[in-house]
Coordinates of C-alpha atoms and ligand atoms in Angstrom, one line a residue:
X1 CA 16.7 12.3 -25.4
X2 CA 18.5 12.0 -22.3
X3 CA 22.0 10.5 -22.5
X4 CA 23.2 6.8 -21.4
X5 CA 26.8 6.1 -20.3
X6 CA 27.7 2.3 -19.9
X7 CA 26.1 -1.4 -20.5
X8 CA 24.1 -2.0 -17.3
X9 CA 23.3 0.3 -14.7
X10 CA 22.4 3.1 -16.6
X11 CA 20.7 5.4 -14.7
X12 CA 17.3 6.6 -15.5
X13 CA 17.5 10.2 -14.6
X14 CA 13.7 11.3 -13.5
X15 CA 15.1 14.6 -11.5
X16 CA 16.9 15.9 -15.3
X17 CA 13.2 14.9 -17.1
X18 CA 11.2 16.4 -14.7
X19 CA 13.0 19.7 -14.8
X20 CA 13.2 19.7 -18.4
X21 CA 9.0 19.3 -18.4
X22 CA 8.8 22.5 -15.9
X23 CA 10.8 24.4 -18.3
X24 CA 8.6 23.4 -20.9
X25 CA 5.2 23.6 -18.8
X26 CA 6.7 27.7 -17.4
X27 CA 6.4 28.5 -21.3
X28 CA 3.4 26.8 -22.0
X29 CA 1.9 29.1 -19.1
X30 CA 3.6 32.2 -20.1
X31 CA 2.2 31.8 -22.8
X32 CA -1.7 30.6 -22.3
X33 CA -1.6 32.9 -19.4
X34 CA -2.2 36.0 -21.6
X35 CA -5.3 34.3 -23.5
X36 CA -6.6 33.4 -19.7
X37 CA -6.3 36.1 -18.4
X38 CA -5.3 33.8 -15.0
X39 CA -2.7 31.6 -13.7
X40 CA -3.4 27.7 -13.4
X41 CA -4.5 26.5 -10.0
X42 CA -3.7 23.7 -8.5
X43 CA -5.3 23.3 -5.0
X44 CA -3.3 20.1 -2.4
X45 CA -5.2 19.5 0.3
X46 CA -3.7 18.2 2.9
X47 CA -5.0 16.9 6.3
X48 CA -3.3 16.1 9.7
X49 CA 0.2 16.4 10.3
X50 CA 1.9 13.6 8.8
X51 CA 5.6 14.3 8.0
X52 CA 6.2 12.7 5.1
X53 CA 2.9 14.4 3.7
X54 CA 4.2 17.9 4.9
X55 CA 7.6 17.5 3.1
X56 CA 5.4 15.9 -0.4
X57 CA 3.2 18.9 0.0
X58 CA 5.8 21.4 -0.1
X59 CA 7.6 19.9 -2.6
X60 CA 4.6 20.3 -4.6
X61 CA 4.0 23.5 -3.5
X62 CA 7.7 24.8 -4.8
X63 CA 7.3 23.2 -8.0
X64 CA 3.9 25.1 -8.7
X65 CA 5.4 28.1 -7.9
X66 CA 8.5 27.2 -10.3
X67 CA 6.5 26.7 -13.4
X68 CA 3.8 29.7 -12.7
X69 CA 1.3 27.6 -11.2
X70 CA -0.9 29.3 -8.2
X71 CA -1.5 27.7 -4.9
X72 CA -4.7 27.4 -3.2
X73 CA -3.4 24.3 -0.7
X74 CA -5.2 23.8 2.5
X75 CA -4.1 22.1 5.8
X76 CA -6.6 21.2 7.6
X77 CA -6.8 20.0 11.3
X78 CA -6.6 16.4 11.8
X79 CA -10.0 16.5 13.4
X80 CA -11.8 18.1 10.6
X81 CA -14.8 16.0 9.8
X82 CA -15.6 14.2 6.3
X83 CA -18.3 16.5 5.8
X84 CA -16.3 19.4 6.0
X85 CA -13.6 18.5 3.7
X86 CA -16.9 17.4 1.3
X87 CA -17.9 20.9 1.6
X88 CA -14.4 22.3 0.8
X89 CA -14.3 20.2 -2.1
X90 CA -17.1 21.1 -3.5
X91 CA -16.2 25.1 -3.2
X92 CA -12.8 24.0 -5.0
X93 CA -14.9 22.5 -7.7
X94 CA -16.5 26.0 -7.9
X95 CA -13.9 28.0 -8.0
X96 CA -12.8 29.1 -11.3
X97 CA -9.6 30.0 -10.5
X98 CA -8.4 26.4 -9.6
X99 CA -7.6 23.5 -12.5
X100 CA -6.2 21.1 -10.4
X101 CA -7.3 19.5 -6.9
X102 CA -5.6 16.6 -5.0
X103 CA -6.1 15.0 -1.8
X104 CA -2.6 14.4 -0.1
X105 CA -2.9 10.8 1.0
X106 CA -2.7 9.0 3.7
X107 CA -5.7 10.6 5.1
X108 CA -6.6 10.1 9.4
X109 CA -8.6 7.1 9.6
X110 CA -12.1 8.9 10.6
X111 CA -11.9 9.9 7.0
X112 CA -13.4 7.7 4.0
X113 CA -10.9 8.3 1.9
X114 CA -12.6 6.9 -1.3
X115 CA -15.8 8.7 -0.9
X116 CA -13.3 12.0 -0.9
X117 CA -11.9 10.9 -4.1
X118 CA -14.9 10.6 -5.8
X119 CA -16.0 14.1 -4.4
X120 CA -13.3 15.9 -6.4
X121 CA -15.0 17.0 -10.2
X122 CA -12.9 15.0 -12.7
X123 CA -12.0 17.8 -15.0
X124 CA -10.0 18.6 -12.0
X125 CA -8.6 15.5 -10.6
X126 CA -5.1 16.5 -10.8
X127 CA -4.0 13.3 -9.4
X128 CA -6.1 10.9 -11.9
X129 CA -7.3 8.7 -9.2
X130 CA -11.2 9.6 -9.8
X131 CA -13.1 6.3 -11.1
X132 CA -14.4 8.4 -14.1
X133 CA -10.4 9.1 -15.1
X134 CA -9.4 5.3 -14.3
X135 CA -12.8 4.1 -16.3
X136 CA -11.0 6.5 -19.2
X137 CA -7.8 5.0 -19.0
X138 CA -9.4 1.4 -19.0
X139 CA -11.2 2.0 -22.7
X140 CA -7.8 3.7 -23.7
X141 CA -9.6 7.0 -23.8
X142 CA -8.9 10.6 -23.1
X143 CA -8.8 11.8 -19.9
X144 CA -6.5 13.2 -16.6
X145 CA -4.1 10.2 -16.0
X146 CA -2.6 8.9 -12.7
X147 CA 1.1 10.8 -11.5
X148 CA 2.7 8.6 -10.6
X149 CA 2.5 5.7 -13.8
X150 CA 2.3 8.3 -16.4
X151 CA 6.0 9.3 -14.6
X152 CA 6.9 5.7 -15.0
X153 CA 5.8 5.7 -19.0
X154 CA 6.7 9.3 -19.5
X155 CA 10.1 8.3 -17.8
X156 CA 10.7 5.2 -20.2
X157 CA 9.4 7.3 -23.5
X158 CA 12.1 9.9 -23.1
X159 CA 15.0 7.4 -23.3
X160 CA 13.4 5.5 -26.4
X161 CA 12.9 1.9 -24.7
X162 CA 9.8 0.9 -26.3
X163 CA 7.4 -1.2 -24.1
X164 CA 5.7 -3.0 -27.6
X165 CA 6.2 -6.8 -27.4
X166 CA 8.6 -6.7 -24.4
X167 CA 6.9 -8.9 -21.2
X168 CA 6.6 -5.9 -18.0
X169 CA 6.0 -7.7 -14.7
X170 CA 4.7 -5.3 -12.2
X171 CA 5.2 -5.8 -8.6
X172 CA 2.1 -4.2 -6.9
X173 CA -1.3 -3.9 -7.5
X174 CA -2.3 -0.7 -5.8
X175 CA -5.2 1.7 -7.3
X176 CA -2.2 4.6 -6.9
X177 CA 0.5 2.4 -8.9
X178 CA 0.4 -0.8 -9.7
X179 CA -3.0 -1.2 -11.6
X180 CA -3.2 2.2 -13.4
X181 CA 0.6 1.5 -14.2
X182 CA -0.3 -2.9 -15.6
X183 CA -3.3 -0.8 -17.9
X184 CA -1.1 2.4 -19.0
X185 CA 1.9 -0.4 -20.1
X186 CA -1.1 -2.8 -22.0
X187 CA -1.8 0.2 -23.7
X188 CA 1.4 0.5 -25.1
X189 CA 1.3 -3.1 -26.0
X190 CA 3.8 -4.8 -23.2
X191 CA 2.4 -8.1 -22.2
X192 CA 1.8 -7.5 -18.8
X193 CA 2.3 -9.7 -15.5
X194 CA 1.0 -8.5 -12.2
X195 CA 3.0 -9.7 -9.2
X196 CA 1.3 -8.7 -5.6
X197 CA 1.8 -10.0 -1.2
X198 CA 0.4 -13.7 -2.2
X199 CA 2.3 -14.3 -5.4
X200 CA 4.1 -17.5 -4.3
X201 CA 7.9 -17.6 -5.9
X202 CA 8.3 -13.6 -6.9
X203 CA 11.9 -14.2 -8.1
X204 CA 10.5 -16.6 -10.7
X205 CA 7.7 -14.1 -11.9
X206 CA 10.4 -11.2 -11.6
X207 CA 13.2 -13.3 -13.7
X208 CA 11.1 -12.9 -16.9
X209 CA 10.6 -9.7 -17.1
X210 CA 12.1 -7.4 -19.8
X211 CA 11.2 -4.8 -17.8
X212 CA 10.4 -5.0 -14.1
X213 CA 8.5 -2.2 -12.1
X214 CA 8.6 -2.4 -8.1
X215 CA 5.5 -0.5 -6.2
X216 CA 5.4 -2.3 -3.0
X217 CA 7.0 0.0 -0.1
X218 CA 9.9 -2.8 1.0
X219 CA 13.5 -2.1 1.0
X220 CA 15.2 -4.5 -0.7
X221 CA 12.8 -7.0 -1.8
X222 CA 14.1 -7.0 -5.1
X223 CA 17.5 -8.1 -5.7
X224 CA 20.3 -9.1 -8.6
X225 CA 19.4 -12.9 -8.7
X226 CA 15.5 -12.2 -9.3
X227 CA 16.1 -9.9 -12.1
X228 CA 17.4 -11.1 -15.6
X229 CA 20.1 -9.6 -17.3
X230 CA 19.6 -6.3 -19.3
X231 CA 16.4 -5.7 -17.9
X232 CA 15.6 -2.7 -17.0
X233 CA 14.8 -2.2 -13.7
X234 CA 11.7 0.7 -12.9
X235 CA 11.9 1.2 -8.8
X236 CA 8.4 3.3 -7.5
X237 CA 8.9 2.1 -3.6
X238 CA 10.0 5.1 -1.0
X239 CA 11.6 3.1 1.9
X240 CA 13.1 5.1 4.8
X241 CA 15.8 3.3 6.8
X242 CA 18.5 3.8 8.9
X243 CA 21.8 2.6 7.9
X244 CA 24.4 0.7 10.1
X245 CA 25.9 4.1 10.6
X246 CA 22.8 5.7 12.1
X247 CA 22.1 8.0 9.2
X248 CA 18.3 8.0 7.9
X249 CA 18.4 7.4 4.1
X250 CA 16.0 7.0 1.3
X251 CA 15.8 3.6 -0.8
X252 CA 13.4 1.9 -3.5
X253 CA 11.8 -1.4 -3.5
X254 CA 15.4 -3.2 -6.0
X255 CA 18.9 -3.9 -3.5
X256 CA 20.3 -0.8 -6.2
X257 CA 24.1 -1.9 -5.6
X258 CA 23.3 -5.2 -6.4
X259 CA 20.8 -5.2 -9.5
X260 CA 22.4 -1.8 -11.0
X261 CA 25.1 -5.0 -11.9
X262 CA 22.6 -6.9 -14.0
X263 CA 20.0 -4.1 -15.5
X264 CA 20.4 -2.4 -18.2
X265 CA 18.9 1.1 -16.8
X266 CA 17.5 1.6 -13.5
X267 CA 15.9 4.0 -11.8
X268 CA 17.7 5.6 -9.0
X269 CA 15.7 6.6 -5.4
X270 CA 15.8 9.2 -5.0
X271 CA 16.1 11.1 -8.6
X272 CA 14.2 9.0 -10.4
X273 CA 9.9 8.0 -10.2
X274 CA 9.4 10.6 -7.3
X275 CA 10.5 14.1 -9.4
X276 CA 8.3 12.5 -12.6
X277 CA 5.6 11.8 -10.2
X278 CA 5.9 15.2 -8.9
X279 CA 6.1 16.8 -13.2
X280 CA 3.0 14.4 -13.9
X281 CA 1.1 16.6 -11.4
X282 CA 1.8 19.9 -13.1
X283 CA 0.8 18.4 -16.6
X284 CA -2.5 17.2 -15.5
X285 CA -2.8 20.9 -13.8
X286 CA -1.9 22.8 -17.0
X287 CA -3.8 20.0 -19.1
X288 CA -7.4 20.9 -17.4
X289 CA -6.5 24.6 -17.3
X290 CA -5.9 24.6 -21.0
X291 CA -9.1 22.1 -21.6
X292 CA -11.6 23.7 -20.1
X293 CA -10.8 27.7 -20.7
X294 CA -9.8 27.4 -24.5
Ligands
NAD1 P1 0.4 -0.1 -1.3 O1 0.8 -0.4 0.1 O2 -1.0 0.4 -1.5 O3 0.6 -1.3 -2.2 C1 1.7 -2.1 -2.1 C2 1.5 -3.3 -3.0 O4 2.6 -4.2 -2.8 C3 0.3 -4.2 -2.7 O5 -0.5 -4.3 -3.9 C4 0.8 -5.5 -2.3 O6 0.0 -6.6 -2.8 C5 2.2 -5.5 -2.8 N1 3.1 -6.3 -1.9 C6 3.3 -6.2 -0.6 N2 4.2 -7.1 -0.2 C7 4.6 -7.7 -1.3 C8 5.6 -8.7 -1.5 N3 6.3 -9.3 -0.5 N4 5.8 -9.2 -2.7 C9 5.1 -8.7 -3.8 N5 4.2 -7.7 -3.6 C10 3.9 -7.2 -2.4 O7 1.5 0.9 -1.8 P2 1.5 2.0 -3.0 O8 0.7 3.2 -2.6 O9 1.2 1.3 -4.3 O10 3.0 2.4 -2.9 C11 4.0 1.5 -3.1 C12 5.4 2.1 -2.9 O11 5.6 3.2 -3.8 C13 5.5 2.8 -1.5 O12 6.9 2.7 -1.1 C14 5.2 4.3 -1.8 O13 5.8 5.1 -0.9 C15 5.8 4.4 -3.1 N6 5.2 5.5 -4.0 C16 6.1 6.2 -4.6 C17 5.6 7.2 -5.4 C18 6.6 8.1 -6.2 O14 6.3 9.2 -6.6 N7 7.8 7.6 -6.4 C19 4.2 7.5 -5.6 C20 3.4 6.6 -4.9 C21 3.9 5.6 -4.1

């Protein structure tokens, strides 16, 4: 378990838990890579040049190669056609040497992002977004889980705060986030409250929560007075602005100054969903590696 320092504000450290899964995840390669006979694969594709996708990519990409995973990423032009990236879908699919595939979203518009999704085989859907995956996690059953909320409950299982009992209101209702996140915390036995763009009074929803959990993509919308004390506050949102001094910084969804004063933990951005997001990925990779060659 991770350490905590004062009453509210503590922070939730996803950077520390994330590296402390890569450590473990390098040994669990060194180890399964001798019965292999191969590395895990994980393949990103990525299509256009969005910069935000370029920098998530490479991230990725660094934190394969940290943990012994190998790359098979491919950028592809931003006028590629659907039924190209189909076809290179499919030949990822084939290819023994990959576990793990992912489409880096958001895609160009020309391209049906769904249908792509559903392309992908899903003993390989690194990212857990295939419906087969999200029909798994529905029945509570086995299968390759979403990053980004298995981050979120991986995140929250590491410092002991058990979800049983305790009301979680989720702001967002996203296929990436919110809803994968609502099911993964039902499983665990929270009673869940999904808060979305036409919830009338949010601060009212927000107030009860025990545990609140911003994916929305708005700086700020969040702040002290809609969260109730020692709750602890889960922020997924990735907001750049640019300060009154001109610098370009990174913020969640919560005001941080503001409810880090009334929560018991928080979540800091960024250092705290994005690395565990980023960890989640390299599970599911060694996960399906492990499944389907042992
Ligand atoms: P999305 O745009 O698909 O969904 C946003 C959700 O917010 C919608 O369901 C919408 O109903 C809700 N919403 C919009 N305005 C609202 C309001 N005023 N009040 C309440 N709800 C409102 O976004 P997404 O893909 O779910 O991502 C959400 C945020 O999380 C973004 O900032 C994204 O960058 C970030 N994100 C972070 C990670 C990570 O690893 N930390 C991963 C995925 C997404």
């Amino acid at each position: 378990m991770l350490s905590m320092s004062s009453e509210t504000g503590s922070l939730l450290n996803g950077k520390a838990l994330a590296k402390k899964i890569q450590g473990e995840l390098k040994k669990t390669v060194e180890t399964l890579q001798s019965q292999i006979g191969r590395p895990p694969g994980l393949a990103v594709i990525m299509v256009g040049d969005n910069p935000a996708s370029a920098v998530y990519v490479r991230n990725k990409e660094k934190s394969c190669a940290k943990v012994g995973i190998a790359s098979f990423g491919r950028h592809l032009p931003t006028e590629i056609s659907q039924a190209e990236v189909e076809a290179l879908i499919h030949q990822l699919n084939e290819d023994e040497r990959v576990d793990g595939i992912l489409v880096q979203l958001p895609l160009p518009a020309h391209l049906d992002t769904v249908s792509l999704l559903h392309a992908i085989a899903p003993d390989k859907d690194a990212d857990g977004l295939h419906p087969m995956n999200l029909g798994h996690l529905i029945r509570g059953e086995e299968g390759l889980r979403s990053c980004t909320p298995w981050g979120v409950m991986r995140l929250l299982e590491e410092y002991n705060l058990d979800v049983a009992g305790k009301h979680a209101v989720v702001v967002g209702r996203s296929i990436l986030v919110g809803k994968p996140l609502a099911l993964m915390l039902l499983e665990k036995n929270a009673t869940v409250s999904i808060a979305h763009s036409r919830t009338p009074d949010l601060g009212a929803m927000t107030r009860q929560g025990d545990i609140v959990i911003a994916a929305v993509g708005k700086p700020n919308l969040i702040t002290a007075e809609m969260v109730k004390p020692g709750a602890i506050a889960i922020d997924v949102g990735i907001n750049r602005i640019i300060t009154s001094e001109g610098a370009s910084k990174l913020v969640g969804d919560f005001d941080f100054e503001s409810v880090a004063q009334v929560s018991r933990y928080i979540t800091p951005v960024p250092g705290g969903v994005g690395p565990m997001t980023v960890a989640m990925l390299l599970q599911n990779t060694v996960l399906s590696y492990q499944k389907n060659n042992l």
